[in-house]
Amino acid sequence: MPVADRTVGSPRVTARREFGEWFTDHMVLLTWTPETGWENRPRVLPFGDLRFSPAMAGLHYGQVVFEGLKTHRRRGGGLGTFRPDAHARRFQRSARRLAMPEMPEELFLAAVDAFVGRDGEALPADDGRLSLYLRPVLFASEPSLALRPARAYTFLLMGFVTGGFFSDHPDPVSVLISREYARAAPGGTGQAKCAGNYAGAFLAQRAATEAGCQQVVWLDPVERQWVEEMGGMNLFFVRGTGPGAAVVTPPLTGTLLPGVTRDSLKTLAARRGYLVTEERISVGQWREECEAGVITETFACGTAAVVTPVGQVRDGEDDWLIGGGKKGPVTMELREALTDVQQGLAPDTWEWVRHHPHPAASQ
Ligand SMILES: *Cc1c(COP(=O)(O)O)cnc(C)c1O
C-alpha cells in the first residue's frame, strides 16, 4: 500500500502511515432521529474515539454508507472541493437504497464547509500534488437488534492529507480478472456506496495480490463476461490513437458504481474532441482488441487514485499487455485535464469546484 511520505497534519504524527490512517485534528458530527430529523447545524469536534452501544444496529446489519471526495489548493489561492454536490446526491441515493434517511444536499455541503474551514490548512501550501481526502460516513447508531431499518443515525465527516492512492506519476498496474467472485448482483447494492460492498471485495483483491497482480477486475455477475470495474474504480478503454481516438466506458447497468470521476472524464474527453461512448466490452474482446492494436489504452479512475493506467491483464493462464504495458497518452492527457480543473490551472467550465476562500488559520 502507498504511504504518505512527509509529515503533515498533526505534528504528533510522525510515523509513515498507509492511505487513510493519518487524520487531521477535527471531525464533523450530525445526528438524525425520527422525532427531530437532522440536526440543523454540523458540529465540529476534535478527531477522536466515540462511544457506542455493543448493540449498535449499523455494526450488526451493515446499514452504513459513505463517500469520498477531495479538496485541493488552488493556483490562485484558497481551497476548492471537487463536485461536492454530486457526492451529496450520490450519498442520498446510497442512503435510500439501504433504507436510511437522506441527508439534505445543503447540510452535506455545510458539513464539507465546516470541515474544510477548520482543517483545510492541514493541506501544505508548497506541494500541489497533495490533496485533502474527505470521508463522510452515515451509519445506524440505534442500540437495537430489531430486524428493521434503525431509528437513529450518525453522520461523521473526517479527512486526511494524501498524495494520491497509487502515486503522483502512476505506473501502469497489473490486474487479475476475478472468475470466482462477483462484486454486485442485479437488484443488489452494487450502485450504492455502502460499506458491505467493500467487505465483500477484499477476498478477491487478496486473490489478485496472491496471483502477483495489483488489482482485481470485476465481471458482470450474470453472464460473467462483461468487464465492469477495477477494484473500487471505474474503467475506460481507448480505441485508436491521436485526436481521432475513441474513449469507451461500460454503461451503468446497476452493478457498477456511478463514479463522479467517470462522469467528469466523459465530459472532459468529449470537450477535448474524443468520441466518447458507453459500451459493454467482454473479456474476449478486450484481449483481442489489445492484441490487434485496436484498444491502445485502458485506465481506471476514482477520487482516491484519480486516473491509473492498466498495463497488464491476467485471466487464468492467459496474460496480455495493453499498449505494450506502458501508460498511454490519452490516459495521461485526461488525468492532467482533470487535475488541472481541480487545482485551478484550467477554467472550471462546468462549475465543479466549490470554493472555500477563507479557511481558518490552523489552531
Ligand atoms: C467510489 C467508487 C468508485 C469511484 O467513484 P468516484 O466518485 O469516482 O470516486 C468506483 N467504483 C466503486 C465500487 C466505488 O466504490
CSV table of C-alpha atoms and ligand atoms in Angstrom, one decimal:
chain,number,residue,atom,x,y,z
A,1,MET,CA,0.0,0.0,0.0
A,2,PRO,CA,1.1,3.5,-0.7
A,3,VAL,CA,2.2,5.7,2.2
A,4,ALA,CA,2.3,9.4,2.6
A,5,ASP,CA,5.9,10.5,2.6
A,6,ARG,CA,6.0,13.6,4.6
A,7,THR,CA,4.9,15.0,7.9
A,8,VAL,CA,1.7,16.9,7.5
A,9,GLY,CA,-1.4,17.5,9.6
A,10,SER,CA,-1.0,16.8,13.3
A,11,PRO,CA,2.6,17.4,14.5
A,12,ARG,CA,2.1,14.4,16.9
A,13,VAL,CA,2.1,12.1,13.9
A,14,THR,CA,5.5,11.4,12.5
A,15,ALA,CA,5.3,7.8,11.5
A,16,ARG,CA,4.8,6.7,7.9
A,17,ARG,CA,1.2,5.7,7.6
A,18,GLU,CA,-0.9,3.9,5.0
A,19,PHE,CA,-3.6,5.7,3.0
A,20,GLY,CA,-6.4,6.6,5.3
A,21,GLU,CA,-4.6,6.4,8.7
A,22,TRP,CA,-3.4,10.0,9.0
A,23,PHE,CA,-6.3,12.2,10.0
A,24,THR,CA,-6.5,15.9,10.6
A,25,ASP,CA,-7.4,17.3,14.0
A,26,HIS,CA,-11.2,17.6,13.7
A,27,MET,CA,-14.3,15.8,12.5
A,28,VAL,CA,-17.9,16.9,11.9
A,29,LEU,CA,-20.8,15.2,13.5
A,30,LEU,CA,-24.6,15.3,12.9
A,31,THR,CA,-27.3,13.0,14.1
A,32,TRP,CA,-30.8,12.1,12.9
A,33,THR,CA,-33.8,10.7,14.8
A,34,PRO,CA,-37.4,10.2,13.6
A,35,GLU,CA,-38.6,12.7,16.1
A,36,THR,CA,-36.2,15.5,15.4
A,37,GLY,CA,-34.9,14.7,11.9
A,38,TRP,CA,-31.5,16.1,11.1
A,39,GLU,CA,-29.7,18.4,13.5
A,40,ASN,CA,-29.7,21.6,11.6
A,41,ARG,CA,-26.0,22.6,12.0
A,42,PRO,CA,-22.9,20.5,11.7
A,43,ARG,CA,-20.9,20.2,14.9
A,44,VAL,CA,-17.1,20.3,14.7
A,45,LEU,CA,-15.3,18.2,17.3
A,46,PRO,CA,-11.7,17.1,17.9
A,47,PHE,CA,-11.0,13.9,15.9
A,48,GLY,CA,-11.3,11.1,18.5
A,49,ASP,CA,-13.0,8.0,19.6
A,50,LEU,CA,-16.7,7.7,20.1
A,51,ARG,CA,-18.8,5.6,22.4
A,52,PHE,CA,-21.4,3.3,21.0
A,53,SER,CA,-23.6,0.5,22.3
A,54,PRO,CA,-22.5,-3.0,21.5
A,55,ALA,CA,-26.0,-3.4,20.1
A,56,MET,CA,-25.5,-0.5,17.6
A,57,ALA,CA,-27.5,-1.6,14.5
A,58,GLY,CA,-25.0,-0.5,11.9
A,59,LEU,CA,-22.4,-2.8,13.3
A,60,HIS,CA,-24.7,-5.8,13.1
A,61,TYR,CA,-26.7,-5.2,10.0
A,62,GLY,CA,-24.4,-3.1,7.9
A,63,GLN,CA,-26.6,0.0,7.5
A,64,VAL,CA,-23.5,2.0,6.6
A,65,VAL,CA,-22.9,4.3,3.5
A,66,PHE,CA,-20.0,6.6,2.8
A,67,GLU,CA,-18.5,9.0,0.3
A,68,GLY,CA,-15.0,10.0,-0.7
A,69,LEU,CA,-14.2,13.4,-2.2
A,70,LYS,CA,-11.3,15.8,-2.3
A,71,THR,CA,-10.3,19.3,-1.5
A,72,HIS,CA,-7.3,20.9,-3.4
A,73,ARG,CA,-5.3,24.0,-3.1
A,74,ARG,CA,-6.0,26.4,-5.9
A,75,ARG,CA,-3.4,28.1,-8.1
A,76,GLY,CA,-5.0,31.4,-7.4
A,77,GLY,CA,-5.1,30.8,-3.6
A,78,GLY,CA,-7.8,29.3,-1.4
A,79,LEU,CA,-9.1,25.8,-1.3
A,80,GLY,CA,-11.6,24.1,-3.6
A,81,THR,CA,-13.6,20.9,-3.2
A,82,PHE,CA,-14.4,18.9,-6.3
A,83,ARG,CA,-18.1,18.3,-7.1
A,84,PRO,CA,-19.4,18.0,-3.5
A,85,ASP,CA,-22.9,18.4,-4.8
A,86,ALA,CA,-22.6,15.3,-7.0
A,87,HIS,CA,-21.2,13.4,-4.0
A,88,ALA,CA,-24.1,14.7,-1.8
A,89,ARG,CA,-26.6,13.4,-4.3
A,90,ARG,CA,-24.9,10.0,-4.6
A,91,PHE,CA,-24.8,9.9,-0.7
A,92,GLN,CA,-28.6,10.4,-0.8
A,93,ARG,CA,-29.1,7.6,-3.3
A,94,SER,CA,-26.9,5.2,-1.3
A,95,ALA,CA,-28.8,6.0,1.9
A,96,ARG,CA,-32.1,5.5,0.1
A,97,ARG,CA,-31.0,2.0,-1.1
A,98,LEU,CA,-30.2,1.0,2.5
A,99,ALA,CA,-33.5,2.4,3.9
A,100,MET,CA,-31.6,5.2,5.7
A,101,PRO,CA,-32.6,8.9,6.0
A,102,GLU,CA,-31.3,11.0,3.1
A,103,MET,CA,-29.2,14.0,4.2
A,104,PRO,CA,-30.2,17.2,2.5
A,105,GLU,CA,-27.7,18.4,0.0
A,106,GLU,CA,-27.3,21.7,1.8
A,107,LEU,CA,-26.5,20.0,5.0
A,108,PHE,CA,-23.9,17.8,3.4
A,109,LEU,CA,-22.3,20.9,1.8
A,110,ALA,CA,-22.4,22.7,5.2
A,111,ALA,CA,-20.5,19.7,6.7
A,112,VAL,CA,-17.9,20.0,4.0
A,113,ASP,CA,-17.6,23.7,4.5
A,114,ALA,CA,-17.3,23.3,8.3
A,115,PHE,CA,-14.6,20.7,8.0
A,116,VAL,CA,-12.5,22.4,5.3
A,117,GLY,CA,-12.9,25.7,7.1
A,118,ARG,CA,-11.4,24.2,10.3
A,119,ASP,CA,-8.8,21.7,9.0
A,120,GLY,CA,-8.2,22.9,5.4
A,121,GLU,CA,-4.9,24.5,6.4
A,122,ALA,CA,-3.5,21.0,7.1
A,123,LEU,CA,-3.0,20.9,3.3
A,124,PRO,CA,0.6,22.1,2.7
A,125,ALA,CA,0.8,25.2,0.6
A,126,ASP,CA,4.0,24.1,-1.1
A,127,ASP,CA,3.0,20.8,-2.7
A,128,GLY,CA,0.3,20.9,-5.3
A,129,ARG,CA,0.3,17.1,-5.6
A,130,LEU,CA,-1.2,16.7,-2.2
A,131,SER,CA,-5.0,16.9,-1.5
A,132,LEU,CA,-7.3,16.6,1.4
A,133,TYR,CA,-9.4,13.4,1.2
A,134,LEU,CA,-12.8,13.9,2.8
A,135,ARG,CA,-14.6,10.8,4.2
A,136,PRO,CA,-18.3,11.3,5.1
A,137,VAL,CA,-20.0,8.3,6.6
A,138,LEU,CA,-23.5,7.6,7.7
A,139,PHE,CA,-24.4,4.7,10.0
A,140,ALA,CA,-27.3,3.3,12.0
A,141,SER,CA,-26.4,4.2,15.6
A,142,GLU,CA,-29.6,3.0,17.3
A,143,PRO,CA,-28.8,0.4,20.1
A,144,SER,CA,-31.3,-2.2,18.8
A,145,LEU,CA,-31.0,-5.6,17.1
A,146,ALA,CA,-34.6,-5.3,15.8
A,147,LEU,CA,-34.7,-6.5,12.1
A,148,ARG,CA,-35.9,-3.3,10.6
A,149,PRO,CA,-34.3,0.0,9.5
A,150,ALA,CA,-32.8,1.7,12.5
A,151,ARG,CA,-34.4,4.7,14.2
A,152,ALA,CA,-31.2,6.7,14.9
A,153,TYR,CA,-28.3,7.6,12.6
A,154,THR,CA,-25.0,9.3,13.0
A,155,PHE,CA,-23.1,11.2,10.3
A,156,LEU,CA,-19.4,11.8,10.6
A,157,LEU,CA,-17.0,13.6,8.2
A,158,MET,CA,-13.3,13.2,8.7
A,159,GLY,CA,-10.3,13.8,6.4
A,160,PHE,CA,-6.6,13.2,5.8
A,161,VAL,CA,-3.9,14.6,3.6
A,162,THR,CA,-2.9,12.3,0.7
A,163,GLY,CA,-0.7,12.3,-2.3
A,164,GLY,CA,-2.9,10.0,-4.3
A,165,PHE,CA,-3.8,6.4,-3.8
A,166,PHE,CA,-1.2,4.8,-6.2
A,167,SER,CA,1.3,7.7,-6.8
A,168,ASP,CA,1.6,11.1,-8.4
A,169,HIS,CA,3.1,9.7,-11.6
A,170,PRO,CA,1.2,6.5,-11.9
A,171,ASP,CA,2.9,3.4,-13.2
A,172,PRO,CA,0.6,1.0,-15.0
A,173,VAL,CA,-1.0,-1.6,-12.8
A,174,SER,CA,-1.4,-5.3,-13.5
A,175,VAL,CA,-4.9,-6.8,-13.0
A,176,LEU,CA,-6.4,-10.2,-12.4
A,177,ILE,CA,-9.9,-10.9,-13.7
A,178,SER,CA,-11.9,-12.4,-10.9
A,179,ARG,CA,-13.6,-15.6,-12.2
A,180,GLU,CA,-14.5,-16.7,-8.7
A,181,TYR,CA,-16.2,-13.7,-7.1
A,182,ALA,CA,-18.7,-11.1,-8.0
A,183,ARG,CA,-18.8,-7.6,-6.5
A,184,ALA,CA,-22.5,-6.9,-7.2
A,185,ALA,CA,-25.7,-8.5,-8.4
A,186,PRO,CA,-28.7,-7.2,-10.3
A,187,GLY,CA,-31.1,-5.7,-7.8
A,188,GLY,CA,-28.4,-5.6,-5.1
A,189,THR,CA,-26.4,-2.8,-3.7
A,190,GLY,CA,-23.6,-2.5,-6.3
A,191,GLN,CA,-24.6,1.0,-7.3
A,192,ALA,CA,-24.7,2.2,-3.7
A,193,LYS,CA,-21.5,3.3,-1.9
A,194,CYS,CA,-22.1,1.0,1.1
A,195,ALA,CA,-19.6,-0.5,3.5
A,196,GLY,CA,-20.6,-4.1,2.8
A,197,ASN,CA,-19.6,-3.9,-0.9
A,198,TYR,CA,-16.0,-3.3,0.3
A,199,ALA,CA,-16.0,-6.2,2.8
A,200,GLY,CA,-17.3,-8.5,0.0
A,201,ALA,CA,-14.5,-7.4,-2.3
A,202,PHE,CA,-11.4,-7.8,-0.1
A,203,LEU,CA,-11.0,-11.5,-0.7
A,204,ALA,CA,-10.9,-11.1,-4.5
A,205,GLN,CA,-8.4,-8.3,-4.0
A,206,ARG,CA,-6.3,-10.6,-1.9
A,207,ALA,CA,-6.5,-13.4,-4.6
A,208,ALA,CA,-5.3,-10.8,-7.2
A,209,THR,CA,-2.3,-10.0,-5.0
A,210,GLU,CA,-1.5,-13.6,-4.4
A,211,ALA,CA,-1.6,-14.1,-8.2
A,212,GLY,CA,1.1,-11.4,-8.5
A,213,CYS,CA,-1.3,-8.7,-9.7
A,214,GLN,CA,-2.0,-5.3,-8.1
A,215,GLN,CA,-5.8,-5.1,-8.7
A,216,VAL,CA,-8.9,-7.2,-9.3
A,217,VAL,CA,-11.2,-6.6,-12.3
A,218,TRP,CA,-14.8,-7.4,-11.8
A,219,LEU,CA,-17.0,-9.0,-14.4
A,220,ASP,CA,-20.8,-8.7,-14.7
A,221,PRO,CA,-22.4,-11.2,-12.3
A,222,VAL,CA,-24.8,-12.8,-14.8
A,223,GLU,CA,-23.0,-13.7,-18.0
A,224,ARG,CA,-19.6,-13.5,-16.4
A,225,GLN,CA,-18.0,-11.9,-19.5
A,226,TRP,CA,-18.6,-8.1,-19.5
A,227,VAL,CA,-15.8,-6.1,-17.8
A,228,GLU,CA,-17.3,-3.8,-15.2
A,229,GLU,CA,-14.9,-2.3,-12.7
A,230,MET,CA,-11.3,-2.5,-11.3
A,231,GLY,CA,-11.3,-2.7,-7.5
A,232,GLY,CA,-13.2,0.4,-6.3
A,233,MET,CA,-12.7,2.3,-9.6
A,234,ASN,CA,-14.4,2.6,-12.9
A,235,LEU,CA,-12.8,1.6,-16.2
A,236,PHE,CA,-12.2,3.3,-19.5
A,237,PHE,CA,-10.8,1.9,-22.8
A,238,VAL,CA,-9.2,3.9,-25.6
A,239,ARG,CA,-9.5,2.8,-29.2
A,240,GLY,CA,-7.0,4.2,-31.7
A,241,THR,CA,-4.6,7.0,-31.2
A,242,GLY,CA,-4.3,10.8,-31.6
A,243,PRO,CA,-7.2,13.2,-32.0
A,244,GLY,CA,-9.4,10.5,-33.7
A,245,ALA,CA,-9.2,8.2,-30.7
A,246,ALA,CA,-12.4,6.9,-29.1
A,247,VAL,CA,-12.9,6.8,-25.3
A,248,VAL,CA,-15.2,4.0,-24.1
A,249,THR,CA,-16.6,3.2,-20.7
A,250,PRO,CA,-19.1,0.4,-19.6
A,251,PRO,CA,-22.7,1.6,-19.2
A,252,LEU,CA,-24.2,1.9,-15.7
A,253,THR,CA,-26.1,-1.3,-15.7
A,254,GLY,CA,-27.0,-1.3,-12.0
A,255,THR,CA,-24.0,-3.4,-10.9
A,256,LEU,CA,-21.5,-0.6,-11.4
A,257,LEU,CA,-20.9,2.3,-9.0
A,258,PRO,CA,-21.6,5.6,-10.8
A,259,GLY,CA,-18.3,7.4,-10.3
A,260,VAL,CA,-18.1,11.1,-10.2
A,261,THR,CA,-14.6,10.8,-11.7
A,262,ARG,CA,-16.1,8.6,-14.5
A,263,ASP,CA,-18.7,11.3,-15.2
A,264,SER,CA,-16.1,14.1,-15.1
A,265,LEU,CA,-13.7,12.3,-17.5
A,266,LYS,CA,-16.5,11.6,-20.0
A,267,THR,CA,-17.2,15.3,-20.1
A,268,LEU,CA,-13.6,16.3,-20.3
A,269,ALA,CA,-12.8,13.7,-23.1
A,270,ALA,CA,-15.8,14.9,-25.2
A,271,ARG,CA,-14.7,18.5,-24.7
A,272,ARG,CA,-11.2,17.6,-26.0
A,273,GLY,CA,-12.7,16.2,-29.2
A,274,TYR,CA,-12.6,12.5,-28.4
A,275,LEU,CA,-15.6,10.3,-29.4
A,276,VAL,CA,-17.0,9.2,-26.0
A,277,THR,CA,-19.3,6.2,-25.9
A,278,GLU,CA,-20.7,3.8,-23.3
A,279,GLU,CA,-20.3,0.2,-24.5
A,280,ARG,CA,-20.1,-3.2,-22.9
A,281,ILE,CA,-16.7,-4.8,-23.5
A,282,SER,CA,-16.3,-8.5,-23.0
A,283,VAL,CA,-13.1,-10.1,-21.7
A,284,GLY,CA,-12.5,-11.8,-25.1
A,285,GLN,CA,-13.0,-8.5,-26.9
A,286,TRP,CA,-10.6,-6.7,-24.5
A,287,ARG,CA,-7.9,-9.3,-25.2
A,288,GLU,CA,-8.5,-9.5,-29.0
A,289,GLU,CA,-8.6,-5.7,-29.5
A,290,CYS,CA,-5.5,-5.2,-27.4
A,291,GLU,CA,-3.6,-7.8,-29.5
A,292,ALA,CA,-4.9,-6.3,-32.7
A,293,GLY,CA,-3.8,-2.9,-31.6
A,294,VAL,CA,-7.4,-1.6,-31.6
A,295,ILE,CA,-7.6,-1.0,-27.9
A,296,THR,CA,-4.5,1.0,-27.2
A,297,GLU,CA,-5.0,2.0,-23.6
A,298,THR,CA,-7.1,1.1,-20.6
A,299,PHE,CA,-7.3,3.1,-17.4
A,300,ALA,CA,-9.2,3.1,-14.1
A,301,CYS,CA,-10.5,6.2,-12.3
A,302,GLY,CA,-11.8,7.2,-9.0
A,303,THR,CA,-11.4,10.0,-6.5
A,304,ALA,CA,-8.7,8.4,-4.4
A,305,ALA,CA,-6.3,7.4,-7.2
A,306,VAL,CA,-7.6,9.9,-9.9
A,307,VAL,CA,-6.6,8.1,-13.2
A,308,THR,CA,-4.4,5.0,-13.2
A,309,PRO,CA,-3.2,3.2,-16.3
A,310,VAL,CA,-3.7,-0.6,-16.6
A,311,GLY,CA,-0.7,-2.2,-18.3
A,312,GLN,CA,-1.3,-5.9,-18.0
A,313,VAL,CA,-4.2,-8.3,-17.6
A,314,ARG,CA,-4.2,-11.8,-16.3
A,315,ASP,CA,-7.2,-14.2,-16.8
A,316,GLY,CA,-6.4,-17.6,-15.5
A,317,GLU,CA,-3.5,-18.9,-17.6
A,318,ASP,CA,-3.8,-16.1,-20.1
A,319,ASP,CA,-1.9,-12.9,-19.9
A,320,TRP,CA,-1.8,-9.8,-22.2
A,321,LEU,CA,-0.3,-6.4,-22.4
A,322,ILE,CA,-2.2,-3.2,-23.1
A,323,GLY,CA,-0.3,-0.6,-25.2
A,324,GLY,CA,3.0,-2.5,-24.6
A,325,GLY,CA,2.4,-2.3,-20.9
A,326,LYS,CA,3.1,1.4,-20.9
A,327,LYS,CA,0.9,4.3,-19.8
A,328,GLY,CA,-0.8,5.8,-22.7
A,329,PRO,CA,-1.0,9.4,-23.9
A,330,VAL,CA,-4.8,9.7,-23.8
A,331,THR,CA,-4.8,8.4,-20.2
A,332,MET,CA,-2.2,10.9,-19.1
A,333,GLU,CA,-3.9,13.8,-21.0
A,334,LEU,CA,-7.2,13.1,-19.3
A,335,ARG,CA,-5.6,12.7,-16.0
A,336,GLU,CA,-3.9,16.1,-16.4
A,337,ALA,CA,-7.1,17.7,-17.7
A,338,LEU,CA,-8.9,16.6,-14.5
A,339,THR,CA,-6.2,17.6,-12.0
A,340,ASP,CA,-5.8,21.0,-13.8
A,341,VAL,CA,-9.5,21.8,-13.2
A,342,GLN,CA,-9.2,20.6,-9.6
A,343,GLN,CA,-6.1,22.8,-8.9
A,344,GLY,CA,-7.4,25.9,-10.7
A,345,LEU,CA,-4.9,25.5,-13.6
A,346,ALA,CA,-7.7,25.3,-16.2
A,347,PRO,CA,-11.1,27.0,-16.4
A,348,ASP,CA,-13.8,25.4,-14.3
A,349,THR,CA,-16.2,25.3,-17.3
A,350,TRP,CA,-18.9,23.3,-15.5
A,351,GLU,CA,-18.6,24.9,-12.1
A,352,TRP,CA,-17.4,21.7,-10.5
A,353,VAL,CA,-15.3,23.3,-7.8
A,354,ARG,CA,-16.8,24.6,-4.5
A,355,HIS,CA,-14.6,27.4,-3.2
A,356,HIS,CA,-13.5,27.8,0.4
A,357,PRO,CA,-11.8,31.2,0.2
A,358,HIS,CA,-11.1,31.8,3.8
A,359,PRO,CA,-10.2,28.7,5.7
A,360,ALA,CA,-9.5,29.4,9.3
A,361,ALA,CA,-5.8,29.6,10.2
A,362,SER,CA,-4.8,26.3,11.8
A,363,GLN,CA,-5.5,26.4,15.6
B,1,LIG,C1,-16.3,5.1,-5.1
B,1,LIG,C2,-16.2,4.0,-6.1
B,1,LIG,C3,-15.8,4.3,-7.4
B,1,LIG,C4,-15.3,5.7,-7.9
B,1,LIG,O1,-16.2,6.7,-7.7
B,1,LIG,P1,-15.7,8.2,-7.7
B,1,LIG,O2,-16.9,9.0,-7.4
B,1,LIG,O3,-15.1,8.5,-9.0
B,1,LIG,O4,-14.7,8.3,-6.6
B,1,LIG,C5,-15.9,3.3,-8.4
B,1,LIG,N1,-16.2,2.1,-8.0
B,1,LIG,C6,-16.6,1.7,-6.8
B,1,LIG,C7,-17.0,0.4,-6.5
B,1,LIG,C8,-16.6,2.7,-5.8
B,1,LIG,O5,-16.9,2.4,-4.5
